[in-house]
Structure formats: C-alpha cells, structure tokens
C-alpha cells in the first residue's frame, strides 16, 4: 500500500446495474496510455494529462482491504472465469469508471470478515475519468466554454490601465489600485447617453465661465486624452461644463466621470432641468457627499494616467432631466447652481450617463450614444459532469447592485423552466430550484453579502437533494425533483439577470460532497 497516496473507494457494477462497494484502497500512481502519472496532488498536471487522454488504455494497481460482500464475490467470480468487471474508483474529488480486466489478484487470509488484497486492472474499452473541473480559474474561462458579447467593452488590466476588449473577448479584470485579480467581469447591457464622452472640447460640451484645455493630462488608459476644466470669469452659478441633447432623462439614472485634481479640490455632479440628483466630491480626501439622490461613490484608479484619478458617480431617480453638469464646488455641502468665486482647475475624462441604479464599466462614445452588449459566458455539460451527483463552488465579487439581483450562476437548459439558479436576495445568497417550470422552493443561506463584497457559494446536487453553504454558513438543504440541466451560465441567468460583478473561480466536483465539506469549501 502506498504511503502517500489518495484514498479511493472501489465499486463494482452488479447484475442489476448498481455499483456496490468492493474495497477501500490507497494508491499514489496509476498508468494511463503506458505513462505513470503522479496523482498525489489533485491539482497536478497528471490529472490534466489523464483527462486529455480519456478513452485510451489505463492500468490500475492497488492494494487494500476487502470485505466479504457482494462486490467481493463479483471480483472473485471475475478472477475465476477470466471475465471483465465494470469498475468505479472514486475519491472525494475524482471518479474513474469503465470496463476492466483483472490481470492480477492475490489476497491474504481473512481476518474479522476482511481480507488484505493486491490487484491489477487493465481497461478493456474506453474509460471515463472525472476530476474537479475549473470552468473559471482566476478569472479565465476554460477553453471548452463559450463567450459572447456583440460589442467591445472596457476593463482594468493587470497593469492597472483601462483596456478595451474586442467583440466576444472575455474581460479578466484586476483592481487598478491593489493589482488583485478580481475575476471574469460579467455585466448586463447598458448604453452611454453622453456624446463625445472623452472630448470635452467638442461642441457637444458647453463651458460656463470655464475654458477647456484638450489633452492636458494622461487619462486612465494611459493616453494623453485627459481634458482640463479651468475656472474663469467672475463669481457665477455655476462654473462648469455641461451637455444636453440626450433626450428627456427620467427614472433610475447614474452619472459618472473620471476626474483628477489639478489645483481645485471640489467637484460637483448634478442634473440639468431637474430637481433631483446632486453630489459633491472631495478630490483631496476621496470622499463623496450626496445632496440629493440615491447614492454616490468615488473609486480611485491607482497609478493609471499618472495616478490620482477617481471615477466619481452619482445615482438618482430623475423626473425630467435634460442633461448633466460637471462643476466646480465650494465644499461638501454645496447646493445645485451654488454661486462660486473659486478658481483653479481639474482634469476630466470618460463621462457616462446610463439608465440604471448603479454604474457599469465605461463605454466610450463619439457623435452618438453607444451600447455595450451583455457578457454571456457559458459551458455545456460534458464528460466531466457526473449525472449521479456533483458539487459546484463559485467565488464572486458582487456588483454595485443593492437590490435583489446579482445572479452569480445558473445551471439550466437555457430556459427558466429547468434550472438551479444562485442569486443575492437583498443581501442574502439564495438558491432557487425550478423543475417543469414549477418552483421547487428556495435555499436561503445564512450569509450576508453587501455590494462590492467577495463571496463564495458551495452547492451539492444528488438523489433529489440540493444543499448549499455561503461564506462558511451552515449548509441548508432542499428535497426536490431535480431539473434537467444541460449547461452552466456563468455570472447570469438566461440572458436577463446578471451579476454585474466578477466571477473569480467556478469549480465543479464529480461528487456530491458532504454538508461539512460545503461549509469548508465556501469559507473565504
């Protein structure tokens, strides 16, 4: 018996098609295609090699303790009659099954109803080898997955700069300040209504007691495209640049722009022609102050563009706005159109006006509004899926959406009728099961996840039972008729509900793991 191997359970298929236990074994090497593979480490290259070569020859040598039971007698008859057996070897993480010939078998004398044995098995046909399968690993989709998005899209790369992904190119996003790999960015469709979003010297923008110096600073994409807004003239209400001509703006609305201090500290965002939507931003302290609206934020973007850039955001419910202002402000409490005698300047780049209660990634525009399409990563079930039971563990960063939403994954048949879907209800990670287009109920976990926070879900499915744990909370289960699912949708559900955040990792295990393991695997 190997001293540093993995524990395996060996099962044999009986005459009525059920796998019955033969023995427990411990071994550290197997031979696939005449190549010995080290399997001590479940993440080793050997596992990848085995998966890639599935269907070729496999030779297994193992030793262990067998109990005098149905499986034992099947093995003994196969040795006597020189016939093959249908073999299943499984650990907590892996499954190997196929038709095998017993090329060698020996055992010691029985002791307390058990025997010590040594056996060698050789495959007689194609075998199936299932391992923990990473659909997403550190933000990178497996090559067998598909990704569609019918437009370009922006994201922050590993160098901290704003990048543009091509049509149908996935976005593995990094924190521009810390360099942390956040994961695969998945967002809903949005439209930037602001025209000439990075050209404040264009006639689409109008200066009020302010002049615009084009291309005066490096922008967050490290191009000399940041424009300078310079206060001029006598005290006025306000000193600003503004844009109209976007149509009537009503309902949930989010305005954002990248800004950087030059000599002036305070910046204000507000809506034109509306009584809603005002926020002030402190470019020294990095704080925002909501005067009227639903939320505001300041997100630093690290060393991009020479450093000290922020993306400032104001969300509100508009009634009949006609445009937006980006103005000099006097203080944290400055009101809309407040008179100012302030002088100085700040830099601007990348304005965005979008329908919605939270900001999404920047969408560059020119002479007209531009729509960024939704991200749709998914992967069909394949040989790696164990239909008899499996576990998925998904690690995400929740987006800025603060109401019920943030769908982090859906196992479905590309419809809402058959699915196991994971989402945030308020602040609670929740699983809904739907079979035959009828809800089977919810699994409500004990975790709490705020906007922008990292979280993990571990979900097991087997024999009409689904259990889940989030962020190490106690596992909660649901007895349910299982839906017939054929694919994994990553960061969204049926193309209508989205995470609007990042999927860091998505791993599927070919076993339904215990509730205790779900708690362990979901712990951050």
mmCIF file of C-alpha atoms in Angstrom, residues 390-393 409 411 420 431 433 442-445 457-470 473-480 482 512-519 522:
data_model
loop_
_atom_site.group_PDB
_atom_site.id
_atom_site.type_symbol
_atom_site.label_atom_id
_atom_site.label_comp_id
_atom_site.label_asym_id
_atom_site.label_seq_id
_atom_site.Cartn_x
_atom_site.Cartn_y
_atom_site.Cartn_z
ATOM 1 C CA UNK A 390 -21.953 16.790 -8.284
ATOM 2 C CA UNK A 391 -20.846 19.892 -6.389
ATOM 3 C CA UNK A 392 -20.180 23.391 -7.697
ATOM 4 C CA UNK A 393 -18.162 26.007 -5.832
ATOM 5 C CA UNK A 409 -24.575 31.342 -11.773
ATOM 6 C CA UNK A 411 -27.440 25.566 -14.063
ATOM 7 C CA UNK A 420 -30.839 25.767 -10.326
ATOM 8 C CA UNK A 431 -30.688 29.246 -4.436
ATOM 9 C CA UNK A 433 -34.807 25.385 -7.949
ATOM 10 C CA UNK A 442 -35.558 28.328 -2.214
ATOM 11 C CA UNK A 443 -32.447 27.581 -0.209
ATOM 12 C CA UNK A 444 -31.814 30.680 1.895
ATOM 13 C CA UNK A 445 -28.285 30.703 3.281
ATOM 14 C CA UNK A 457 -21.238 29.527 -2.731
ATOM 15 C CA UNK A 458 -20.846 25.739 -2.478
ATOM 16 C CA UNK A 459 -23.765 23.702 -3.842
ATOM 17 C CA UNK A 460 -24.232 19.915 -3.951
ATOM 18 C CA UNK A 461 -26.813 18.021 -6.018
ATOM 19 C CA UNK A 462 -27.667 14.321 -5.592
ATOM 20 C CA UNK A 463 -30.687 11.977 -5.407
ATOM 21 C CA UNK A 464 -33.335 14.675 -5.206
ATOM 22 C CA UNK A 465 -31.464 16.671 -2.551
ATOM 23 C CA UNK A 466 -29.796 20.036 -3.057
ATOM 24 C CA UNK A 467 -27.716 21.639 -0.310
ATOM 25 C CA UNK A 468 -25.786 24.913 -0.186
ATOM 26 C CA UNK A 469 -23.500 26.950 2.024
ATOM 27 C CA UNK A 470 -22.368 30.545 1.520
ATOM 28 C CA UNK A 473 -22.546 29.434 6.889
ATOM 29 C CA UNK A 474 -24.297 26.225 7.975
ATOM 30 C CA UNK A 475 -25.434 24.175 4.987
ATOM 31 C CA UNK A 476 -29.147 24.370 4.168
ATOM 32 C CA UNK A 477 -30.867 21.711 2.051
ATOM 33 C CA UNK A 478 -33.943 21.284 -0.095
ATOM 34 C CA UNK A 479 -35.565 17.999 -1.108
ATOM 35 C CA UNK A 480 -36.652 18.492 -4.674
ATOM 36 C CA UNK A 482 -34.127 17.768 -9.819
ATOM 37 C CA UNK A 512 -21.980 15.410 -4.153
ATOM 38 C CA UNK A 513 -19.804 16.426 -1.208
ATOM 39 C CA UNK A 514 -20.953 16.366 2.403
ATOM 40 C CA UNK A 515 -22.567 19.335 4.114
ATOM 41 C CA UNK A 516 -19.435 19.730 6.224
ATOM 42 C CA UNK A 517 -17.306 19.979 3.088
ATOM 43 C CA UNK A 518 -19.707 22.537 1.614
ATOM 44 C CA UNK A 519 -19.133 24.729 4.649
ATOM 45 C CA UNK A 522 -17.478 28.101 0.832
#
